[in-house]
Amino acid sequence: MPSSEDVSFDVPATDAGMPLSRPPETFRPVQEWSLDSLDELSSVRSELAARLRTGEAAPDAGLGTTPEKVVLVASELATNALEHGRPPTIVRLATDDTLWLLEVADHDRGTVPVYAGERIPGAGGLGLHLARTLSLDVGWYSTATTKNIWVTFLVD
């Protein structure tokens, strides 16, 4: 992975490694999507939003509700995986009835996810920053074939 001296813009010293950990094993699968291109992302967002809209959350309640947070984070992480990882990108939704678990996996095991601090426009790093800001917990792990980022949210 390149250091800040190897890139053509200033990366603040606020970057930090993400915790290497697996999510709790209490989650049950809800749905999984496999994406090979950005063209498929719109339908994943729509299907994910429909799955998450339960209880009192209105379809246009805004970013204050869990469905909108999960869809935004899923979209950012999946976009990063599609642009920088190796296909297919896998998006998984699971629940334990009190929390939602979102996982996004790609097939590039050669890079390590890093939180980004404040960035100049175009420097990247927004997906993990949003995940950390909008979720309860975030982490990552590798399998024999994938790099997985996981995020949890309260069920509304």
PDB file of C-alpha atoms in Angstrom:
ATOM      1  CA  MET A   1       0.000   0.000   0.000  1.00  0.00           C
ATOM      2  CA  PRO A   2       1.483   3.397  -0.895  1.00  0.00           C
ATOM      3  CA  SER A   3       2.459   5.799   1.854  1.00  0.00           C
ATOM      4  CA  SER A   4       1.359   9.430   1.883  1.00  0.00           C
ATOM      5  CA  GLU A   5       4.718  10.335   0.294  1.00  0.00           C
ATOM      6  CA  ASP A   6       3.862   8.165  -2.740  1.00  0.00           C
ATOM      7  CA  VAL A   7       0.665   9.995  -3.724  1.00  0.00           C
ATOM      8  CA  SER A   8       0.290  13.300  -5.525  1.00  0.00           C
ATOM      9  CA  PHE A   9      -1.929  14.997  -2.928  1.00  0.00           C
ATOM     10  CA  ASP A  10      -1.703  15.561   0.800  1.00  0.00           C
ATOM     11  CA  VAL A  11      -3.421  12.855   2.815  1.00  0.00           C
ATOM     12  CA  PRO A  12      -4.033  14.010   6.383  1.00  0.00           C
ATOM     13  CA  ALA A  13      -2.464  12.133   9.260  1.00  0.00           C
ATOM     14  CA  THR A  14      -5.950  11.251  10.529  1.00  0.00           C
ATOM     15  CA  ASP A  15      -6.145   8.053   8.460  1.00  0.00           C
ATOM     16  CA  ALA A  16      -6.307   4.958  10.631  1.00  0.00           C
ATOM     17  CA  GLY A  17      -6.581   1.255  10.052  1.00  0.00           C
ATOM     18  CA  MET A  18      -9.955  -0.405  10.403  1.00  0.00           C
ATOM     19  CA  PRO A  19     -10.334  -3.073  13.057  1.00  0.00           C
ATOM     20  CA  LEU A  20      -9.679  -6.572  11.741  1.00  0.00           C
ATOM     21  CA  SER A  21     -12.629  -8.545  13.087  1.00  0.00           C
ATOM     22  CA  ARG A  22     -15.563 -10.661  12.054  1.00  0.00           C
ATOM     23  CA  PRO A  23     -19.127  -9.606  12.821  1.00  0.00           C
ATOM     24  CA  PRO A  24     -20.977 -11.428  15.607  1.00  0.00           C
ATOM     25  CA  GLU A  25     -22.274 -14.861  14.601  1.00  0.00           C
ATOM     26  CA  THR A  26     -25.827 -14.111  15.771  1.00  0.00           C
ATOM     27  CA  PHE A  27     -27.002 -12.721  12.418  1.00  0.00           C
ATOM     28  CA  ARG A  28     -29.356 -14.552  10.014  1.00  0.00           C
ATOM     29  CA  PRO A  29     -29.097 -13.937   6.253  1.00  0.00           C
ATOM     30  CA  VAL A  30     -31.856 -11.810   4.734  1.00  0.00           C
ATOM     31  CA  GLN A  31     -30.722 -11.230   1.150  1.00  0.00           C
ATOM     32  CA  GLU A  32     -27.584 -11.246  -1.012  1.00  0.00           C
ATOM     33  CA  TRP A  33     -26.759  -9.470  -4.261  1.00  0.00           C
ATOM     34  CA  SER A  34     -23.886 -10.090  -6.684  1.00  0.00           C
ATOM     35  CA  LEU A  35     -22.736  -7.144  -8.819  1.00  0.00           C
ATOM     36  CA  ASP A  36     -20.379  -7.115 -11.780  1.00  0.00           C
ATOM     37  CA  SER A  37     -20.840  -3.462 -12.751  1.00  0.00           C
ATOM     38  CA  LEU A  38     -22.037  -0.088 -11.500  1.00  0.00           C
ATOM     39  CA  ASP A  39     -25.109  -0.463 -13.762  1.00  0.00           C
ATOM     40  CA  GLU A  40     -26.520  -3.040 -11.311  1.00  0.00           C
ATOM     41  CA  LEU A  41     -26.203  -0.775  -8.267  1.00  0.00           C
ATOM     42  CA  SER A  42     -29.498   1.070  -8.760  1.00  0.00           C
ATOM     43  CA  SER A  43     -31.595  -2.092  -8.488  1.00  0.00           C
ATOM     44  CA  VAL A  44     -29.618  -3.234  -5.419  1.00  0.00           C
ATOM     45  CA  ARG A  45     -30.312   0.114  -3.727  1.00  0.00           C
ATOM     46  CA  SER A  46     -34.038  -0.171  -4.484  1.00  0.00           C
ATOM     47  CA  GLU A  47     -34.306  -3.778  -3.298  1.00  0.00           C
ATOM     48  CA  LEU A  48     -32.247  -3.058  -0.186  1.00  0.00           C
ATOM     49  CA  ALA A  49     -34.417  -0.049   0.716  1.00  0.00           C
ATOM     50  CA  ALA A  50     -37.580  -2.117   0.281  1.00  0.00           C
ATOM     51  CA  ARG A  51     -36.210  -4.849   2.594  1.00  0.00           C
ATOM     52  CA  LEU A  52     -35.229  -2.334   5.274  1.00  0.00           C
ATOM     53  CA  ARG A  53     -38.427  -0.262   5.356  1.00  0.00           C
ATOM     54  CA  THR A  54     -40.278  -1.833   8.240  1.00  0.00           C
ATOM     55  CA  GLY A  55     -42.130  -0.355  11.175  1.00  0.00           C
ATOM     56  CA  GLU A  56     -42.529   3.402  11.319  1.00  0.00           C
ATOM     57  CA  ALA A  57     -39.902   4.467   8.770  1.00  0.00           C
ATOM     58  CA  ALA A  58     -41.567   6.350   5.925  1.00  0.00           C
ATOM     59  CA  PRO A  59     -40.127   5.959   2.396  1.00  0.00           C
ATOM     60  CA  ASP A  60     -39.007   9.603   2.312  1.00  0.00           C
ATOM     61  CA  ALA A  61     -38.038  10.064   5.969  1.00  0.00           C
ATOM     62  CA  GLY A  62     -34.514  11.153   5.028  1.00  0.00           C
ATOM     63  CA  LEU A  63     -31.069  10.263   6.312  1.00  0.00           C
ATOM     64  CA  GLY A  64     -32.228  10.191   9.919  1.00  0.00           C
ATOM     65  CA  THR A  65     -33.673   6.705   9.461  1.00  0.00           C
ATOM     66  CA  THR A  66     -31.840   3.417   9.353  1.00  0.00           C
ATOM     67  CA  PRO A  67     -32.976   2.391   5.834  1.00  0.00           C
ATOM     68  CA  GLU A  68     -31.528   5.513   4.255  1.00  0.00           C
ATOM     69  CA  LYS A  69     -28.270   5.169   6.225  1.00  0.00           C
ATOM     70  CA  VAL A  70     -27.845   1.524   5.236  1.00  0.00           C
ATOM     71  CA  VAL A  71     -28.625   2.202   1.570  1.00  0.00           C
ATOM     72  CA  LEU A  72     -26.174   5.134   1.458  1.00  0.00           C
ATOM     73  CA  VAL A  73     -23.367   3.142   3.100  1.00  0.00           C
ATOM     74  CA  ALA A  74     -24.087   0.087   0.922  1.00  0.00           C
ATOM     75  CA  SER A  75     -24.006   2.236  -2.194  1.00  0.00           C
ATOM     76  CA  GLU A  76     -20.693   3.888  -1.255  1.00  0.00           C
ATOM     77  CA  LEU A  77     -18.988   0.646  -0.207  1.00  0.00           C
ATOM     78  CA  ALA A  78     -20.256  -1.277  -3.247  1.00  0.00           C
ATOM     79  CA  THR A  79     -19.143   1.532  -5.560  1.00  0.00           C
ATOM     80  CA  ASN A  80     -15.669   1.439  -4.001  1.00  0.00           C
ATOM     81  CA  ALA A  81     -15.543  -2.349  -4.362  1.00  0.00           C
ATOM     82  CA  LEU A  82     -16.641  -2.185  -8.002  1.00  0.00           C
ATOM     83  CA  GLU A  83     -14.181   0.588  -8.867  1.00  0.00           C
ATOM     84  CA  HIS A  84     -11.157  -0.583  -6.874  1.00  0.00           C
ATOM     85  CA  GLY A  85     -11.701  -4.281  -6.166  1.00  0.00           C
ATOM     86  CA  ARG A  86     -12.135  -7.346  -8.322  1.00  0.00           C
ATOM     87  CA  PRO A  87     -15.607  -8.540  -9.323  1.00  0.00           C
ATOM     88  CA  PRO A  88     -17.999  -9.802  -8.423  1.00  0.00           C
ATOM     89  CA  THR A  89     -18.899  -7.498  -5.558  1.00  0.00           C
ATOM     90  CA  ILE A  90     -21.168  -9.193  -3.034  1.00  0.00           C
ATOM     91  CA  VAL A  91     -23.615  -7.184  -0.902  1.00  0.00           C
ATOM     92  CA  ARG A  92     -25.235  -9.070   1.987  1.00  0.00           C
ATOM     93  CA  LEU A  93     -27.938  -8.042   4.424  1.00  0.00           C
ATOM     94  CA  ALA A  94     -28.512  -9.968   7.659  1.00  0.00           C
ATOM     95  CA  THR A  95     -30.316  -9.331  10.958  1.00  0.00           C
ATOM     96  CA  ASP A  96     -30.538 -10.527  14.545  1.00  0.00           C
ATOM     97  CA  ASP A  97     -33.868  -8.653  15.002  1.00  0.00           C
ATOM     98  CA  THR A  98     -32.243  -5.740  16.877  1.00  0.00           C
ATOM     99  CA  LEU A  99     -29.454  -4.939  14.405  1.00  0.00           C
ATOM    100  CA  TRP A 100     -28.945  -4.977  10.658  1.00  0.00           C
ATOM    101  CA  LEU A 101     -25.633  -6.317   9.391  1.00  0.00           C
ATOM    102  CA  LEU A 102     -24.459  -5.039   6.015  1.00  0.00           C
ATOM    103  CA  GLU A 103     -21.473  -6.753   4.404  1.00  0.00           C
ATOM    104  CA  VAL A 104     -19.769  -5.764   1.165  1.00  0.00           C
ATOM    105  CA  ALA A 105     -17.141  -8.097  -0.260  1.00  0.00           C
ATOM    106  CA  ASP A 106     -14.822  -7.916  -3.242  1.00  0.00           C
ATOM    107  CA  HIS A 107     -12.197 -10.301  -4.555  1.00  0.00           C
ATOM    108  CA  ASP A 108      -9.130  -8.063  -4.105  1.00  0.00           C
ATOM    109  CA  ARG A 109      -7.402  -9.455  -1.034  1.00  0.00           C
ATOM    110  CA  GLY A 110      -4.242  -7.445  -1.783  1.00  0.00           C
ATOM    111  CA  THR A 111      -5.393  -4.193  -0.173  1.00  0.00           C
ATOM    112  CA  VAL A 112      -6.309  -3.302   3.395  1.00  0.00           C
ATOM    113  CA  PRO A 113      -9.230  -0.928   4.070  1.00  0.00           C
ATOM    114  CA  VAL A 114      -8.218   2.353   5.732  1.00  0.00           C
ATOM    115  CA  TYR A 115     -10.457   4.981   7.292  1.00  0.00           C
ATOM    116  CA  ALA A 116     -10.053   8.361   5.676  1.00  0.00           C
ATOM    117  CA  GLY A 117     -10.061  11.636   7.534  1.00  0.00           C
ATOM    118  CA  GLU A 118     -10.907  14.919   5.874  1.00  0.00           C
ATOM    119  CA  ARG A 119     -10.009  14.718   2.186  1.00  0.00           C
ATOM    120  CA  ILE A 120      -9.521  17.096  -0.656  1.00  0.00           C
ATOM    121  CA  PRO A 121     -12.148  16.586  -3.393  1.00  0.00           C
ATOM    122  CA  GLY A 122     -11.358  13.545  -5.502  1.00  0.00           C
ATOM    123  CA  ALA A 123      -8.964  11.996  -2.973  1.00  0.00           C
ATOM    124  CA  GLY A 124     -11.423   9.208  -2.133  1.00  0.00           C
ATOM    125  CA  GLY A 125     -12.164   7.607   1.198  1.00  0.00           C
ATOM    126  CA  LEU A 126     -15.799   8.700   1.558  1.00  0.00           C
ATOM    127  CA  GLY A 127     -17.359   5.223   1.786  1.00  0.00           C
ATOM    128  CA  LEU A 128     -15.510   4.084   4.901  1.00  0.00           C
ATOM    129  CA  HIS A 129     -15.843   7.526   6.471  1.00  0.00           C
ATOM    130  CA  LEU A 130     -19.632   7.388   6.009  1.00  0.00           C
ATOM    131  CA  ALA A 131     -19.741   3.817   7.312  1.00  0.00           C
ATOM    132  CA  ARG A 132     -17.927   4.824  10.475  1.00  0.00           C
ATOM    133  CA  THR A 133     -20.011   7.985  10.938  1.00  0.00           C
ATOM    134  CA  LEU A 134     -23.484   6.509  10.296  1.00  0.00           C
ATOM    135  CA  SER A 135     -23.182   3.024  11.815  1.00  0.00           C
ATOM    136  CA  LEU A 136     -22.878   1.445  15.244  1.00  0.00           C
ATOM    137  CA  ASP A 137     -19.855  -0.706  14.430  1.00  0.00           C
ATOM    138  CA  VAL A 138     -17.582  -1.407  11.477  1.00  0.00           C
ATOM    139  CA  GLY A 139     -14.834  -3.889  10.757  1.00  0.00           C
ATOM    140  CA  TRP A 140     -13.312  -6.087   8.098  1.00  0.00           C
ATOM    141  CA  TYR A 141     -11.933  -9.552   7.515  1.00  0.00           C
ATOM    142  CA  SER A 142     -10.637 -11.765   4.715  1.00  0.00           C
ATOM    143  CA  THR A 143     -11.658 -15.200   3.562  1.00  0.00           C
ATOM    144  CA  ALA A 144      -9.747 -17.433   1.165  1.00  0.00           C
ATOM    145  CA  THR A 145     -11.246 -15.485  -1.764  1.00  0.00           C
ATOM    146  CA  THR A 146     -12.678 -12.165  -0.527  1.00  0.00           C
ATOM    147  CA  LYS A 147     -12.071  -9.024   1.492  1.00  0.00           C
ATOM    148  CA  ASN A 148     -15.232  -8.208   3.493  1.00  0.00           C
ATOM    149  CA  ILE A 149     -16.252  -4.941   5.145  1.00  0.00           C
ATOM    150  CA  TRP A 150     -19.097  -5.203   7.644  1.00  0.00           C
ATOM    151  CA  VAL A 151     -21.245  -2.542   9.281  1.00  0.00           C
ATOM    152  CA  THR A 152     -24.085  -2.703  11.832  1.00  0.00           C
ATOM    153  CA  PHE A 153     -27.142  -0.469  12.285  1.00  0.00           C
ATOM    154  CA  LEU A 154     -30.080  -0.468  14.686  1.00  0.00           C
ATOM    155  CA  VAL A 155     -33.318  -1.901  13.340  1.00  0.00           C
ATOM    156  CA  ASP A 156     -35.864   0.949  13.244  1.00  0.00           C
TER     157      ASP A 156
END
